[in-house]
Short mmCIF file of N, CA and C in Angstrom, two decimals:
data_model
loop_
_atom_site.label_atom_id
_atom_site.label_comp_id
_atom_site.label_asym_id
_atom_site.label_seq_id
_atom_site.Cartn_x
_atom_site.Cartn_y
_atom_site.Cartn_z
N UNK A 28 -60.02 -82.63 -30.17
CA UNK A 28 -58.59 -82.71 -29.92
C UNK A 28 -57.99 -81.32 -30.12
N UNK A 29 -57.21 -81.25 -29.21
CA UNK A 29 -56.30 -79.70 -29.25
C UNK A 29 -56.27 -79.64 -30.57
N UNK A 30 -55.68 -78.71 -31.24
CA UNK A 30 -54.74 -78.35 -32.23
C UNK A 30 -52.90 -78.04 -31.84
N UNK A 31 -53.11 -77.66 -30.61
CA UNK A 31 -51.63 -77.53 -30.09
C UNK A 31 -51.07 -79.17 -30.07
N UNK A 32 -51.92 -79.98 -29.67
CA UNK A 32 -51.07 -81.43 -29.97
C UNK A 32 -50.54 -81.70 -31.58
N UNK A 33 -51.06 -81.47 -32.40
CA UNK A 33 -51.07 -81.35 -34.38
C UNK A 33 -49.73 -80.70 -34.11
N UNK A 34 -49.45 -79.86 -33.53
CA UNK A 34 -48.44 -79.11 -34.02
C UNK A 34 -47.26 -78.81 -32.60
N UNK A 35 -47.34 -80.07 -32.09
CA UNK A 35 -46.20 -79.73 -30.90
C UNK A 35 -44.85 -79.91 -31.25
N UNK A 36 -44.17 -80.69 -32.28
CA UNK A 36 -42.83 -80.74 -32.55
C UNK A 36 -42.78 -79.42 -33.15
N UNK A 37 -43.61 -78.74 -33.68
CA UNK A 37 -42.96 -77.22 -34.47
C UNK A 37 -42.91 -76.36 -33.54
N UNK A 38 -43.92 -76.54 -32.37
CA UNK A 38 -43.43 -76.08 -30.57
C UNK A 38 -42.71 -76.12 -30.00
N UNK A 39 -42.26 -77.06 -30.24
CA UNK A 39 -41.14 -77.88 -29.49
C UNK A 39 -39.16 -76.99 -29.97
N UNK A 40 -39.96 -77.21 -31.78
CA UNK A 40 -38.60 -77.13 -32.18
C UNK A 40 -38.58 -75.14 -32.07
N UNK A 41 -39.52 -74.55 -32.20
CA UNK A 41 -39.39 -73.09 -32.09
C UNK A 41 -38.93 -72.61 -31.02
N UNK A 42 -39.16 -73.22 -30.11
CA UNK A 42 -38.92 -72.89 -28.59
C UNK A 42 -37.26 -73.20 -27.94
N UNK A 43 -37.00 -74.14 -29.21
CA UNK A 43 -35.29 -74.46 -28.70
C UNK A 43 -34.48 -73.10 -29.71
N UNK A 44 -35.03 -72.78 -30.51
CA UNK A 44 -34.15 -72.03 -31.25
C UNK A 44 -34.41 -70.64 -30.66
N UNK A 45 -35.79 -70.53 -30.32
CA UNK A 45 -35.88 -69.51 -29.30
C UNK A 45 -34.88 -68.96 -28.19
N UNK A 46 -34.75 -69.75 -27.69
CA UNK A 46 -34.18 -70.02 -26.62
C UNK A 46 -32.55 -70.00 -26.64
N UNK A 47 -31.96 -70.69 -28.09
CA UNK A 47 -30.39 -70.76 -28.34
C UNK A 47 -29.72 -69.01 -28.32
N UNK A 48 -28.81 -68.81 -28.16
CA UNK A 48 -28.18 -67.81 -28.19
C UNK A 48 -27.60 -67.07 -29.16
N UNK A 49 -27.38 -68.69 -30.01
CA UNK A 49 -26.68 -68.31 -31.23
C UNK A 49 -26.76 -69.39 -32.32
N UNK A 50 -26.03 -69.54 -32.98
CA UNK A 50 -26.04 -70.84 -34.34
C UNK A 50 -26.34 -72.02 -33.72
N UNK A 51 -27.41 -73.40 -34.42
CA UNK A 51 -27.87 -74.47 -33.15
C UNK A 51 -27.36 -75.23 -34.88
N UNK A 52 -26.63 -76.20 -34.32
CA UNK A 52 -26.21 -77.21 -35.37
C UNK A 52 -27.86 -77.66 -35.80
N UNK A 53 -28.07 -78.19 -36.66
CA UNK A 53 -29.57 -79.19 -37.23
C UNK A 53 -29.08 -80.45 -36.22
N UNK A 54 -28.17 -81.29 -36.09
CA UNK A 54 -28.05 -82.39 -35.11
C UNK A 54 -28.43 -82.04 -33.95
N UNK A 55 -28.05 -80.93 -33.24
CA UNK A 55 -28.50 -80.44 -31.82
C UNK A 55 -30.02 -79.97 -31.71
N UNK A 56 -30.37 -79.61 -32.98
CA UNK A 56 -32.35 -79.18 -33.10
C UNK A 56 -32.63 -80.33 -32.90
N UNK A 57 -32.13 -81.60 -34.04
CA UNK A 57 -33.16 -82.76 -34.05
C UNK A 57 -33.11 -83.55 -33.06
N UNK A 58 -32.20 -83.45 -32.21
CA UNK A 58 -31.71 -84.19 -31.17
C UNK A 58 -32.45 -83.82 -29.93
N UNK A 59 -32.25 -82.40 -29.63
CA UNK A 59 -33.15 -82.03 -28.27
C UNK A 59 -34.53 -81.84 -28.73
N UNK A 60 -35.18 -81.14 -30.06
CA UNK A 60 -36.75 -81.49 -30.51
C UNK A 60 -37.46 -82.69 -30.48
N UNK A 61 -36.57 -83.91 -30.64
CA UNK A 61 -37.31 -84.83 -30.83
C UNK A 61 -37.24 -85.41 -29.23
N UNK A 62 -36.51 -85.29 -28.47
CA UNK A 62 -36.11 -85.63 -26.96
C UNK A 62 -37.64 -84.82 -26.12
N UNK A 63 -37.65 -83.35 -26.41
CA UNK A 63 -38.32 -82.66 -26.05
C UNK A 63 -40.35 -82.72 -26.88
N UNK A 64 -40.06 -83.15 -27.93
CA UNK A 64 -41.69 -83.97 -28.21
C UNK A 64 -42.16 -85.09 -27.88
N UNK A 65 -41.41 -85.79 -27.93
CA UNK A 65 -41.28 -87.41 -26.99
C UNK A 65 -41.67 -87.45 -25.59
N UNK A 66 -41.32 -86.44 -24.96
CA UNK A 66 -42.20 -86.06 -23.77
C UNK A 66 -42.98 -85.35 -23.50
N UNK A 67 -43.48 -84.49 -24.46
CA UNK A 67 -44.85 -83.58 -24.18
C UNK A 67 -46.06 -84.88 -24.86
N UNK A 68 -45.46 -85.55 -25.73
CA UNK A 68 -46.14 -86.25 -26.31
C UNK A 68 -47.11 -87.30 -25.69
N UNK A 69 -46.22 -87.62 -24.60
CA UNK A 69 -47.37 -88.19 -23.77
C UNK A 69 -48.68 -87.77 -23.10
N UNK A 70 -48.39 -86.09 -23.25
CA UNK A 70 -49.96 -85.82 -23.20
C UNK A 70 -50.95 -85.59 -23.67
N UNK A 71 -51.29 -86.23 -25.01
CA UNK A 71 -51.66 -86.48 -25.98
C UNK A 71 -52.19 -87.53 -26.52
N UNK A 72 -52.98 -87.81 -27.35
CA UNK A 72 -53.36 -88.57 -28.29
C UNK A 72 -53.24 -88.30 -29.49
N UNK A 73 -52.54 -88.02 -30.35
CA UNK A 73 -52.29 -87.51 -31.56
C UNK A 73 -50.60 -88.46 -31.53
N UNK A 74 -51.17 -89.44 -32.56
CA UNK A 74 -49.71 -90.27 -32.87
C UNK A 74 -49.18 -89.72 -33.76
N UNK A 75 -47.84 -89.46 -33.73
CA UNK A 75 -46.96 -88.96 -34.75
C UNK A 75 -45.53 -89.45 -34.46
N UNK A 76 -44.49 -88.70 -35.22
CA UNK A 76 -43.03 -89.38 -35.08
C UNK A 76 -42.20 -88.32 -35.73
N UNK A 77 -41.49 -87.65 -34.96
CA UNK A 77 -40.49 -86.75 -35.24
C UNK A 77 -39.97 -87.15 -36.01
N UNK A 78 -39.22 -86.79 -37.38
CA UNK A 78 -38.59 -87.74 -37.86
C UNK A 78 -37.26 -86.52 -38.64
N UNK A 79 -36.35 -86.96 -39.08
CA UNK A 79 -35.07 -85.88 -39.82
C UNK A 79 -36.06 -85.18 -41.02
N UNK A 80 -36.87 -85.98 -41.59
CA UNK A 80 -37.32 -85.11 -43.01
C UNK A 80 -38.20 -84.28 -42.78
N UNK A 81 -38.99 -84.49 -41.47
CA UNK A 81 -39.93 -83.61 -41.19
C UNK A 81 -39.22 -81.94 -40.50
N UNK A 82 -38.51 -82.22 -39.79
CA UNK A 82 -37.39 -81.32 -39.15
C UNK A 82 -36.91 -80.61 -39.87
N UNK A 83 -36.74 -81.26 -40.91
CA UNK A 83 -35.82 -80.33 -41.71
C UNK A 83 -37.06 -79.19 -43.16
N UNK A 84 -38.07 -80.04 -43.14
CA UNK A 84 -39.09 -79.34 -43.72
C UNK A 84 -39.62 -78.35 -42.83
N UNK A 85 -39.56 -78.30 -41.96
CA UNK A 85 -39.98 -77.36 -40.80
C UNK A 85 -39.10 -76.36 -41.08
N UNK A 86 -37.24 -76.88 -40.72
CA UNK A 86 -36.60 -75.77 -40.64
C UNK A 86 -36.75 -74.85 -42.63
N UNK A 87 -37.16 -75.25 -43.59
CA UNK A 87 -36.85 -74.99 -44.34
C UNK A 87 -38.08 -74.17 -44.58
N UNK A 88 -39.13 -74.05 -43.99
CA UNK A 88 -40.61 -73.51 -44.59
C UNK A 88 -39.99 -71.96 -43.35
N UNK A 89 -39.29 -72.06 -42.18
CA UNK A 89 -39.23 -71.09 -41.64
C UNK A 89 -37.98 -70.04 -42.43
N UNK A 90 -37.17 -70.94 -43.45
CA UNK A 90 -36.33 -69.50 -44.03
C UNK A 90 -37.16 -69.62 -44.96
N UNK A 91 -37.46 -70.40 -45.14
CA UNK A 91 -37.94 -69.52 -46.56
C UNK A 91 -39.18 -68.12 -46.40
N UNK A 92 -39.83 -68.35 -45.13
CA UNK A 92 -40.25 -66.76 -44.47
C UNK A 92 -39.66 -65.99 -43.88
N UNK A 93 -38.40 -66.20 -43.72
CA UNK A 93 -37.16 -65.49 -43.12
C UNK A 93 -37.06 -65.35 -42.24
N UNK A 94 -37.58 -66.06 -41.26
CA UNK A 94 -37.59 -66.03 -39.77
C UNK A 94 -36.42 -66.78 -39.09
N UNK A 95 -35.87 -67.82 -40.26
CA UNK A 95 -34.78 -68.48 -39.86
C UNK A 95 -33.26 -67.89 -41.00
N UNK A 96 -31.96 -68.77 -40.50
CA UNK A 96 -31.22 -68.42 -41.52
C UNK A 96 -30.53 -69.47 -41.35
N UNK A 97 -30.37 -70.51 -42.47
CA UNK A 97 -29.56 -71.60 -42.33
C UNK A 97 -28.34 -71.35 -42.82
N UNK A 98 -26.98 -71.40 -42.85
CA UNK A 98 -25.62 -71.12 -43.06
C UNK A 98 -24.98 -72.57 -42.37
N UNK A 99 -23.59 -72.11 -42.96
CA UNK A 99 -22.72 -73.27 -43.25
C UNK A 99 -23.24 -74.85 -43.65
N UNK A 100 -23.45 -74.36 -45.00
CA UNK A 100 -24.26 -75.22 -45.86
C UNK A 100 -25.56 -76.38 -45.08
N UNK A 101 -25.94 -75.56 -44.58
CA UNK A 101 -26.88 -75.88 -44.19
C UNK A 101 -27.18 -76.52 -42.72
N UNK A 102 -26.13 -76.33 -42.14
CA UNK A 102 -25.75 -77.05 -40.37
C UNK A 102 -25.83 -76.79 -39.85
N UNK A 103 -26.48 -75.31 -39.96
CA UNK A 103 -26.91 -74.35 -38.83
C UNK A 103 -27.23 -73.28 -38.63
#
């Protein structure tokens, strides 16, 4: 099995923030990440489930390497 399937919502979700211009609310990440794994997902066999706690452990392992910066207490 790939390894890119293991790890497509952190694909998924890097690629939207990539992509944003500027500040992305956490509702608008979890909203289009999980929209946007839900359909890669079908090419796959690797069951999983996007879920808010995972999202947000994601977003939180990337500041804490500083690659991200969460502000206005945390919304974006």
């Amino acid at each position: 099995m790939p390894v890119a399937a293991v790890f497509l919502p952190e694909g998924c979700l890097a690629n939207l923030i990539a992509a944003s211009e500027g500040p992305l609310s956490f509702e608008d990440l979890f909203t289009k990440g999980s929209k946007l794994s839900d359909l890669f997902k079908l090419e796959h066999f690797y069951n999983y489930k996007v879920d808010e706690t995972r999202v947000r452990d994601i977003v939180a392992f990337w500041e804490s390497k500083a690659i991200l910066k969460v502000v206005e207490n945390g919304t974006a």
